[in-house]
């Protein structure tokens, strides 16, 4: 898939998130979509095992199986993006997690994945998500080979301002369709739920 | 704190979880409490950055700052447990995450942390949680030093059968007080929310 296929305009509510606050996009443990491109090929997969790793500079971990087509794109390009699908994207998330571009080369077209290019480095991003983190791969060969564990430094972060603003999630004030997903197994997810505030 | 201080009986609804299903306890991205003991000292801290890493054998990652007292207990004993606090434990979770046994040696007593011993290896576990994973540290010096990243193999897993049964979370059928927590920042959490099912 050539890069020009995802040169659509930025989503309407897309806004930058300060890098010192971007760990908060992953802190609540959402399921993510992992996207990458190399040499004219783009792909997107689902991953439940992504996590923040550091604040300054912000880093993340994500577990990516050796069978994943996206893994090769990340290793070759040295870049990937994590993004947080929303409740209406649950079926898309399952589809992207259960099919591989190894077997279905036109996976993105088959699933009609709406892509646009990151304004920073052009990594393909999925429209309709709640937030996006564009990362530079920090190569760690032992972790990648022994544990399928990839580490990235976040270089750019964005969110839908209706649901993440002023450094905080606003799920309780946003449309329910912007709630993020927490995967269990099969086609079973939980949406991000009620706010719980502790005085401190 | 001597080990005998947490030799209370097992919680009423405490039941084993098959190791091939235990990744599901972490898949939805809950905030965890990390517990460990060594040489008569026990401690518990909070961590938002814990994640499943593998299925067979089940492995987990957790990020533990060099300032954490619990880190030394893990490095010395080679064991730790992750457990999932519930909504009524949100204030306890903040307290355990914002005080250190380095400055408050009687932190567990100050916060009245209800501990019992794991039936497998005796690691202190926190009563009132939704699930527990007892782990053997897989020493990875570079990850621990460079990234504060610890890897563990899960050797025993248990859950409150009211909320996790037959290999699946049952939040929608359990008391809301058994919902798990997803941390953002400050005293701000979200509870695990509504079920989202996709046909697949």
GROMACS .gro file of C-alpha atoms in nm:
model
  400
    1UNK     CA    1   0.000   0.000   0.000
    2UNK     CA    2   0.167   0.323  -0.108
    3UNK     CA    3   0.199   0.606   0.141
    4UNK     CA    4  -0.019   0.828  -0.070
    5UNK     CA    5  -0.317   0.608   0.018
    6UNK     CA    6  -0.331   0.750   0.369
    7UNK     CA    7  -0.267   1.114   0.298
    8UNK     CA    8  -0.617   1.210   0.411
    9UNK     CA    9  -0.659   1.523   0.620
   10UNK     CA   10  -0.626   1.519   0.999
   11UNK     CA   11  -0.939   1.431   1.199
   12UNK     CA   12  -1.146   1.728   1.313
   13UNK     CA   13  -1.077   1.701   1.688
   14UNK     CA   14  -0.709   1.595   1.658
   15UNK     CA   15  -0.484   1.800   1.889
   16UNK     CA   16  -0.130   1.765   2.028
   17UNK     CA   17  -0.070   1.626   2.378
   18UNK     CA   18   0.234   1.757   2.568
   19UNK     CA   19   0.500   1.486   2.582
   20UNK     CA   20   0.530   1.515   2.960
   21UNK     CA   21   0.163   1.418   2.989
   22UNK     CA   22   0.149   1.151   2.720
   23UNK     CA   23   0.202   0.859   2.963
   24UNK     CA   24  -0.154   0.935   3.076
   25UNK     CA   25  -0.281   0.818   2.739
   26UNK     CA   26  -0.170   0.463   2.828
   27UNK     CA   27  -0.186   0.468   3.208
   28UNK     CA   28  -0.538   0.327   3.224
   29UNK     CA   29  -0.436   0.016   3.030
   30UNK     CA   30  -0.626   0.045   2.702
   31UNK     CA   31  -0.600  -0.199   2.415
   32UNK     CA   32  -0.409  -0.041   2.128
   33UNK     CA   33  -0.371  -0.060   1.755
   34UNK     CA   34  -0.009  -0.071   1.637
   35UNK     CA   35   0.065   0.086   1.299
   36UNK     CA   36   0.382   0.114   1.094
   37UNK     CA   37   0.504   0.154   0.738
   38UNK     CA   38   0.817   0.080   0.542
   39UNK     CA   39   0.906   0.106   0.177
   40UNK     CA   40   0.551   0.177   0.061
   41UNK     CA   41   0.390  -0.090   0.280
   42UNK     CA   42   0.170   0.001   0.576
   43UNK     CA   43  -0.004  -0.221   0.828
   44UNK     CA   44  -0.209  -0.207   1.147
   45UNK     CA   45  -0.247  -0.478   1.412
   46UNK     CA   46  -0.416  -0.498   1.752
   47UNK     CA   47  -0.225  -0.543   2.078
   48UNK     CA   48  -0.350  -0.581   2.433
   49UNK     CA   49   0.002  -0.580   2.576
   50UNK     CA   50   0.119  -0.221   2.552
   51UNK     CA   51   0.230  -0.017   2.850
   52UNK     CA   52   0.398   0.306   2.952
   53UNK     CA   53   0.764   0.260   3.052
   54UNK     CA   54   0.901   0.604   3.141
   55UNK     CA   55   0.811   0.972   3.183
   56UNK     CA   56   1.117   1.167   3.058
   57UNK     CA   57   1.164   1.103   2.778
   58UNK     CA   58   0.833   0.918   2.748
   59UNK     CA   59   0.878   0.555   2.655
   60UNK     CA   60   0.642   0.264   2.594
   61UNK     CA   61   0.659  -0.113   2.565
   62UNK     CA   62   0.454  -0.328   2.331
   63UNK     CA   63   0.461  -0.704   2.274
   64UNK     CA   64   0.459  -0.801   1.906
   65UNK     CA   65   0.462  -1.164   1.798
   66UNK     CA   66   0.717  -1.286   1.544
   67UNK     CA   67   0.427  -1.384   1.315
   68UNK     CA   68   0.304  -1.025   1.286
   69UNK     CA   69   0.360  -0.853   0.950
   70UNK     CA   70   0.373  -0.520   1.134
   71UNK     CA   71   0.679  -0.640   1.328
   72UNK     CA   72   0.893  -0.641   1.015
   73UNK     CA   73   0.776  -0.290   0.924
   74UNK     CA   74   0.879  -0.167   1.269
   75UNK     CA   75   1.218  -0.337   1.260
   76UNK     CA   76   1.292  -0.203   0.913
   77UNK     CA   77   1.161   0.152   0.956
   78UNK     CA   78   1.253   0.203   1.322
   79UNK     CA   79   0.914   0.363   1.386
   80UNK     CA   80   0.564   0.269   1.496
   81UNK     CA   81   0.253   0.430   1.638
   82UNK     CA   82   0.018   0.318   1.914
   83UNK     CA   83  -0.340   0.440   1.905
   84UNK     CA   84  -0.641   0.379   2.125
   85UNK     CA   85  -0.948   0.241   1.948
   86UNK     CA   86  -1.288   0.342   2.078
   87UNK     CA   87  -1.602   0.136   2.150
   88UNK     CA   88  -1.742   0.165   1.794
   89UNK     CA   89  -1.407   0.026   1.671
   90UNK     CA   90  -1.425  -0.296   1.877
   91UNK     CA   91  -1.511  -0.512   1.575
   92UNK     CA   92  -1.236  -0.346   1.370
   93UNK     CA   93  -0.992  -0.411   1.655
   94UNK     CA   94  -1.081  -0.782   1.663
   95UNK     CA   95  -1.052  -0.799   1.283
   96UNK     CA   96  -0.710  -0.631   1.283
   97UNK     CA   97  -0.596  -0.864   1.560
   98UNK     CA   98  -0.713  -1.185   1.400
   99UNK     CA   99  -0.598  -1.141   1.040
  100UNK     CA  100  -0.240  -1.101   0.917
  101UNK     CA  101  -0.112  -0.917   0.612
  102UNK     CA  102   0.107  -1.224   0.557
  103UNK     CA  103  -0.208  -1.414   0.455
  104UNK     CA  104  -0.422  -1.113   0.353
  105UNK     CA  105  -0.193  -0.863   0.178
  106UNK     CA  106  -0.480  -0.617   0.129
  107UNK     CA  107  -0.585  -0.644   0.497
  108UNK     CA  108  -0.617  -0.266   0.539
  109UNK     CA  109  -0.847  -0.235   0.237
  110UNK     CA  110  -1.047  -0.548   0.333
  111UNK     CA  111  -1.118  -0.397   0.673
  112UNK     CA  112  -1.157  -0.043   0.535
  113UNK     CA  113  -0.912   0.099   0.787
  114UNK     CA  114  -0.934   0.480   0.775
  115UNK     CA  115  -0.573   0.603   0.779
  116UNK     CA  116  -0.413   0.943   0.785
  117UNK     CA  117  -0.046   1.040   0.808
  118UNK     CA  118   0.109   1.160   1.134
  119UNK     CA  119   0.197   1.528   1.102
  120UNK     CA  120   0.538   1.455   1.262
  121UNK     CA  121   0.698   1.162   1.075
  122UNK     CA  122   0.416   1.043   0.852
  123UNK     CA  123   0.349   0.713   1.030
  124UNK     CA  124   0.001   0.590   0.932
  125UNK     CA  125  -0.257   0.663   1.203
  126UNK     CA  126  -0.609   0.523   1.235
  127UNK     CA  127  -0.892   0.780   1.230
  128UNK     CA  128  -1.167   0.741   1.489
  129UNK     CA  129  -0.927   0.656   1.771
  130UNK     CA  130  -0.918   0.850   2.100
  131UNK     CA  131  -0.542   0.912   2.105
  132UNK     CA  132  -0.221   0.845   1.912
  133UNK     CA  133   0.146   0.805   2.011
  134UNK     CA  134   0.414   0.810   1.742
  135UNK     CA  135   0.730   0.632   1.854
  136UNK     CA  136   1.091   0.579   1.756
  137UNK     CA  137   1.201   0.220   1.812
  138UNK     CA  138   1.476   0.186   2.072
  139UNK     CA  139   1.647  -0.126   1.939
  140UNK     CA  140   1.690  -0.392   2.209
  141UNK     CA  141   1.770  -0.710   2.027
  142UNK     CA  142   1.759  -0.942   2.329
  143UNK     CA  143   1.413  -0.820   2.437
  144UNK     CA  144   1.280  -0.840   2.082
  145UNK     CA  145   1.410  -1.192   2.023
  146UNK     CA  146   1.360  -1.348   2.368
  147UNK     CA  147   1.035  -1.178   2.472
  148UNK     CA  148   0.884  -1.019   2.156
  149UNK     CA  149   0.911  -0.700   2.362
  150UNK     CA  150   0.961  -0.371   2.179
  151UNK     CA  151   1.054  -0.041   2.342
  152UNK     CA  152   0.976   0.293   2.184
  153UNK     CA  153   1.038   0.655   2.268
  154UNK     CA  154   0.730   0.869   2.214
  155UNK     CA  155   0.818   1.158   1.983
  156UNK     CA  156   0.466   1.286   1.915
  157UNK     CA  157   0.132   1.245   2.089
  158UNK     CA  158  -0.218   1.357   1.999
  159UNK     CA  159  -0.570   1.305   2.126
  160UNK     CA  160  -0.929   1.377   2.035
  161UNK     CA  161  -0.981   1.693   2.239
  162UNK     CA  162  -1.338   1.595   2.319
  163UNK     CA  163  -1.209   1.310   2.538
  164UNK     CA  164  -0.855   1.413   2.646
  165UNK     CA  165  -0.794   1.779   2.724
  166UNK     CA  166  -0.568   1.980   2.957
  167UNK     CA  167  -0.363   1.668   3.029
  168UNK     CA  168  -0.659   1.461   3.152
  169UNK     CA  169  -0.905   1.209   3.020
  170UNK     CA  170  -1.259   1.345   3.010
  171UNK     CA  171  -1.452   1.023   2.950
  172UNK     CA  172  -1.727   1.133   3.187
  173UNK     CA  173  -1.791   1.448   2.982
  174UNK     CA  174  -1.740   1.304   2.632
  175UNK     CA  175  -1.972   1.099   2.410
  176UNK     CA  176  -1.972   0.733   2.521
  177UNK     CA  177  -1.858   0.642   2.170
  178UNK     CA  178  -1.518   0.791   2.260
  179UNK     CA  179  -1.459   0.550   2.549
  180UNK     CA  180  -1.153   0.333   2.505
  181UNK     CA  181  -1.141  -0.048   2.508
  182UNK     CA  182  -0.987  -0.301   2.748
  183UNK     CA  183  -0.950  -0.645   2.591
  184UNK     CA  184  -0.999  -0.975   2.772
  185UNK     CA  185  -1.017  -1.259   2.516
  186UNK     CA  186  -1.221  -1.374   2.216
  187UNK     CA  187  -1.443  -1.082   2.123
  188UNK     CA  188  -1.476  -0.973   2.486
  189UNK     CA  189  -1.382  -0.620   2.593
  190UNK     CA  190  -1.472  -0.378   2.867
  191UNK     CA  191  -1.513  -0.007   2.800
  192UNK     CA  192  -1.341   0.243   3.026
  193UNK     CA  193  -1.596   0.298   3.303
  194UNK     CA  194  -1.696   0.535   3.580
  195UNK     CA  195  -1.458   0.789   3.725
  196UNK     CA  196  -1.318   0.714   4.074
  197UNK     CA  197  -1.162   1.015   4.250
  198UNK     CA  198  -0.949   0.996   4.563
  199UNK     CA  199  -0.864   1.309   4.764
  200UNK     CA  200  -0.488   1.336   4.801
  201UNK     CA  201   0.738  -0.674   5.957
  202UNK     CA  202   0.774  -1.045   6.036
  203UNK     CA  203   0.611  -1.299   5.809
  204UNK     CA  204   0.388  -1.417   6.090
  205UNK     CA  205   0.207  -1.084   6.073
  206UNK     CA  206   0.033  -1.185   5.751
  207UNK     CA  207  -0.051  -1.546   5.824
  208UNK     CA  208  -0.423  -1.472   5.822
  209UNK     CA  209  -0.655  -1.720   5.656
  210UNK     CA  210  -0.732  -1.706   5.284
  211UNK     CA  211  -1.018  -1.477   5.174
  212UNK     CA  212  -1.357  -1.644   5.142
  213UNK     CA  213  -1.392  -1.626   4.763
  214UNK     CA  214  -1.023  -1.693   4.680
  215UNK     CA  215  -0.986  -1.961   4.410
  216UNK     CA  216  -0.709  -2.075   4.176
  217UNK     CA  217  -0.695  -1.954   3.815
  218UNK     CA  218  -0.547  -2.191   3.554
  219UNK     CA  219  -0.204  -2.063   3.448
  220UNK     CA  220  -0.299  -2.079   3.079
  221UNK     CA  221  -0.578  -1.827   3.150
  222UNK     CA  222  -0.397  -1.601   3.394
  223UNK     CA  223  -0.293  -1.347   3.127
  224UNK     CA  224  -0.661  -1.251   3.123
  225UNK     CA  225  -0.625  -1.112   3.474
  226UNK     CA  226  -0.399  -0.836   3.333
  227UNK     CA  227  -0.523  -0.810   2.975
  228UNK     CA  228  -0.766  -0.528   3.049
  229UNK     CA  229  -0.488  -0.307   3.186
  230UNK     CA  230  -0.569  -0.271   3.554
  231UNK     CA  231  -0.360  -0.082   3.806
  232UNK     CA  232  -0.184  -0.328   4.037
  233UNK     CA  233  -0.037  -0.350   4.382
  234UNK     CA  234   0.309  -0.507   4.392
  235UNK     CA  235   0.400  -0.703   4.704
  236UNK     CA  236   0.717  -0.882   4.813
  237UNK     CA  237   0.903  -0.995   5.121
  238UNK     CA  238   1.259  -1.077   5.217
  239UNK     CA  239   1.426  -1.162   5.543
  240UNK     CA  240   1.125  -1.079   5.758
  241UNK     CA  241   1.042  -0.755   5.576
  242UNK     CA  242   0.730  -0.721   5.361
  243UNK     CA  243   0.608  -0.430   5.154
  244UNK     CA  244   0.337  -0.332   4.908
  245UNK     CA  245   0.348  -0.054   4.647
  246UNK     CA  246   0.116   0.060   4.368
  247UNK     CA  247   0.206   0.039   3.999
  248UNK     CA  248   0.015   0.152   3.693
  249UNK     CA  249   0.276   0.007   3.456
  250UNK     CA  250   0.224  -0.367   3.471
  251UNK     CA  251   0.144  -0.580   3.166
  252UNK     CA  252   0.120  -0.935   3.043
  253UNK     CA  253   0.423  -1.047   2.842
  254UNK     CA  254   0.365  -1.410   2.741
  255UNK     CA  255   0.115  -1.697   2.750
  256UNK     CA  256   0.324  -2.015   2.798
  257UNK     CA  257   0.472  -1.998   3.048
  258UNK     CA  258   0.281  -1.688   3.158
  259UNK     CA  259   0.504  -1.388   3.209
  260UNK     CA  260   0.447  -1.030   3.315
  261UNK     CA  261   0.635  -0.700   3.312
  262UNK     CA  262   0.620  -0.433   3.579
  263UNK     CA  263   0.807  -0.102   3.607
  264UNK     CA  264   0.952  -0.039   3.954
  265UNK     CA  265   1.144   0.278   4.031
  266UNK     CA  266   1.487   0.260   4.193
  267UNK     CA  267   1.348   0.459   4.488
  268UNK     CA  268   1.094   0.188   4.576
  269UNK     CA  269   1.162  -0.014   4.892
  270UNK     CA  270   0.975  -0.306   4.735
  271UNK     CA  271   1.234  -0.318   4.455
  272UNK     CA  272   1.504  -0.433   4.695
  273UNK     CA  273   1.277  -0.703   4.837
  274UNK     CA  274   1.212  -0.835   4.485
  275UNK     CA  275   1.581  -0.830   4.388
  276UNK     CA  276   1.683  -1.007   4.708
  277UNK     CA  277   1.403  -1.265   4.726
  278UNK     CA  278   1.355  -1.326   4.354
  279UNK     CA  279   0.978  -1.318   4.399
  280UNK     CA  280   0.690  -1.073   4.386
  281UNK     CA  281   0.313  -1.071   4.350
  282UNK     CA  282   0.084  -0.850   4.145
  283UNK     CA  283  -0.273  -0.804   4.262
  284UNK     CA  284  -0.565  -0.603   4.133
  285UNK     CA  285  -0.717  -0.356   4.380
  286UNK     CA  286  -1.089  -0.288   4.360
  287UNK     CA  287  -1.288   0.037   4.365
  288UNK     CA  288  -1.316   0.050   4.747
  289UNK     CA  289  -0.936   0.021   4.760
  290UNK     CA  290  -0.870   0.330   4.546
  291UNK     CA  291  -0.763   0.541   4.845
  292UNK     CA  292  -0.542   0.258   4.975
  293UNK     CA  293  -0.387   0.229   4.629
  294UNK     CA  294  -0.303   0.601   4.622
  295UNK     CA  295  -0.163   0.577   4.976
  296UNK     CA  296   0.056   0.277   4.891
  297UNK     CA  297   0.176   0.454   4.578
  298UNK     CA  298   0.261   0.785   4.743
  299UNK     CA  299   0.443   0.670   5.058
  300UNK     CA  300   0.766   0.469   5.076
  301UNK     CA  301   0.882   0.228   5.344
  302UNK     CA  302   1.218   0.403   5.315
  303UNK     CA  303   1.061   0.706   5.488
  304UNK     CA  304   0.775   0.523   5.666
  305UNK     CA  305   0.909   0.185   5.785
  306UNK     CA  306   0.569   0.089   5.928
  307UNK     CA  307   0.389   0.183   5.607
  308UNK     CA  308   0.184  -0.140   5.599
  309UNK     CA  309   0.059  -0.088   5.955
  310UNK     CA  310   0.000   0.287   5.899
  311UNK     CA  311  -0.224   0.207   5.605
  312UNK     CA  312  -0.373  -0.103   5.773
  313UNK     CA  313  -0.296  -0.321   5.471
  314UNK     CA  314  -0.479  -0.655   5.514
  315UNK     CA  315  -0.225  -0.921   5.417
  316UNK     CA  316  -0.238  -1.297   5.389
  317UNK     CA  317   0.025  -1.543   5.270
  318UNK     CA  318   0.014  -1.696   4.923
  319UNK     CA  319  -0.062  -2.068   4.951
  320UNK     CA  320   0.215  -2.139   4.699
  321UNK     CA  321   0.531  -1.960   4.813
  322UNK     CA  322   0.407  -1.744   5.097
  323UNK     CA  323   0.442  -1.408   4.924
  324UNK     CA  324   0.227  -1.152   5.107
  325UNK     CA  325  -0.101  -1.086   4.925
  326UNK     CA  326  -0.350  -0.805   4.986
  327UNK     CA  327  -0.701  -0.912   5.088
  328UNK     CA  328  -0.992  -0.740   4.915
  329UNK     CA  329  -0.830  -0.748   4.572
  330UNK     CA  330  -1.000  -0.904   4.268
  331UNK     CA  331  -0.709  -1.126   4.161
  332UNK     CA  332  -0.351  -1.218   4.250
  333UNK     CA  333  -0.047  -1.335   4.049
  334UNK     CA  334   0.256  -1.476   4.232
  335UNK     CA  335   0.571  -1.448   4.023
  336UNK     CA  336   0.931  -1.564   4.009
  337UNK     CA  337   1.166  -1.286   3.901
  338UNK     CA  338   1.342  -1.358   3.573
  339UNK     CA  339   1.661  -1.161   3.632
  340UNK     CA  340   1.737  -0.924   3.343
  341UNK     CA  341   1.998  -0.685   3.474
  342UNK     CA  342   2.003  -0.453   3.172
  343UNK     CA  343   1.625  -0.404   3.174
  344UNK     CA  344   1.620  -0.351   3.549
  345UNK     CA  345   1.902  -0.097   3.546
  346UNK     CA  346   1.831   0.088   3.220
  347UNK     CA  347   1.450   0.086   3.224
  348UNK     CA  348   1.339  -0.012   3.579
  349UNK     CA  349   1.164  -0.296   3.395
  350UNK     CA  350   1.116  -0.625   3.579
  351UNK     CA  351   1.005  -0.951   3.419
  352UNK     CA  352   0.837  -1.228   3.615
  353UNK     CA  353   0.707  -1.575   3.539
  354UNK     CA  354   0.365  -1.636   3.694
  355UNK     CA  355   0.380  -1.948   3.909
  356UNK     CA  356   0.044  -1.915   4.084
  357UNK     CA  357  -0.275  -1.719   4.008
  358UNK     CA  358  -0.596  -1.674   4.199
  359UNK     CA  359  -0.910  -1.464   4.174
  360UNK     CA  360  -1.223  -1.377   4.366
  361UNK     CA  361  -1.463  -1.625   4.208
  362UNK     CA  362  -1.746  -1.375   4.224
  363UNK     CA  363  -1.574  -1.162   3.960
  364UNK     CA  364  -1.347  -1.402   3.764
  365UNK     CA  365  -1.476  -1.752   3.696
  366UNK     CA  366  -1.438  -2.015   3.423
  367UNK     CA  367  -1.148  -1.820   3.277
  368UNK     CA  368  -1.345  -1.497   3.228
  369UNK     CA  369  -1.407  -1.171   3.407
  370UNK     CA  370  -1.766  -1.139   3.524
  371UNK     CA  371  -1.774  -0.769   3.615
  372UNK     CA  372  -2.123  -0.732   3.472
  373UNK     CA  373  -2.257  -1.000   3.709
  374UNK     CA  374  -2.051  -0.918   4.021
  375UNK     CA  375  -2.097  -0.646   4.284
  376UNK     CA  376  -1.969  -0.310   4.154
  377UNK     CA  377  -1.732  -0.303   4.453
  378UNK     CA  378  -1.532  -0.579   4.280
  379UNK     CA  379  -1.460  -0.369   3.970
  380UNK     CA  380  -1.090  -0.310   3.911
  381UNK     CA  381  -0.913   0.025   3.878
  382UNK     CA  382  -0.740   0.200   3.591
  383UNK     CA  383  -0.514   0.482   3.706
  384UNK     CA  384  -0.463   0.812   3.527
  385UNK     CA  385  -0.279   1.057   3.757
  386UNK     CA  386  -0.318   1.228   4.093
  387UNK     CA  387  -0.610   1.058   4.265
  388UNK     CA  388  -0.789   1.001   3.934
  389UNK     CA  389  -0.894   0.648   3.829
  390UNK     CA  390  -1.155   0.490   3.608
  391UNK     CA  391  -1.332   0.170   3.707
  392UNK     CA  392  -1.359  -0.114   3.459
  393UNK     CA  393  -1.679  -0.035   3.271
  394UNK     CA  394  -1.946  -0.183   3.049
  395UNK     CA  395  -1.896  -0.506   2.859
  396UNK     CA  396  -1.842  -0.478   2.483
  397UNK     CA  397  -1.889  -0.804   2.289
  398UNK     CA  398  -1.790  -0.859   1.929
  399UNK     CA  399  -1.911  -1.160   1.731
  400UNK     CA  400  -1.614  -1.348   1.595
   0.00000   0.00000   0.00000
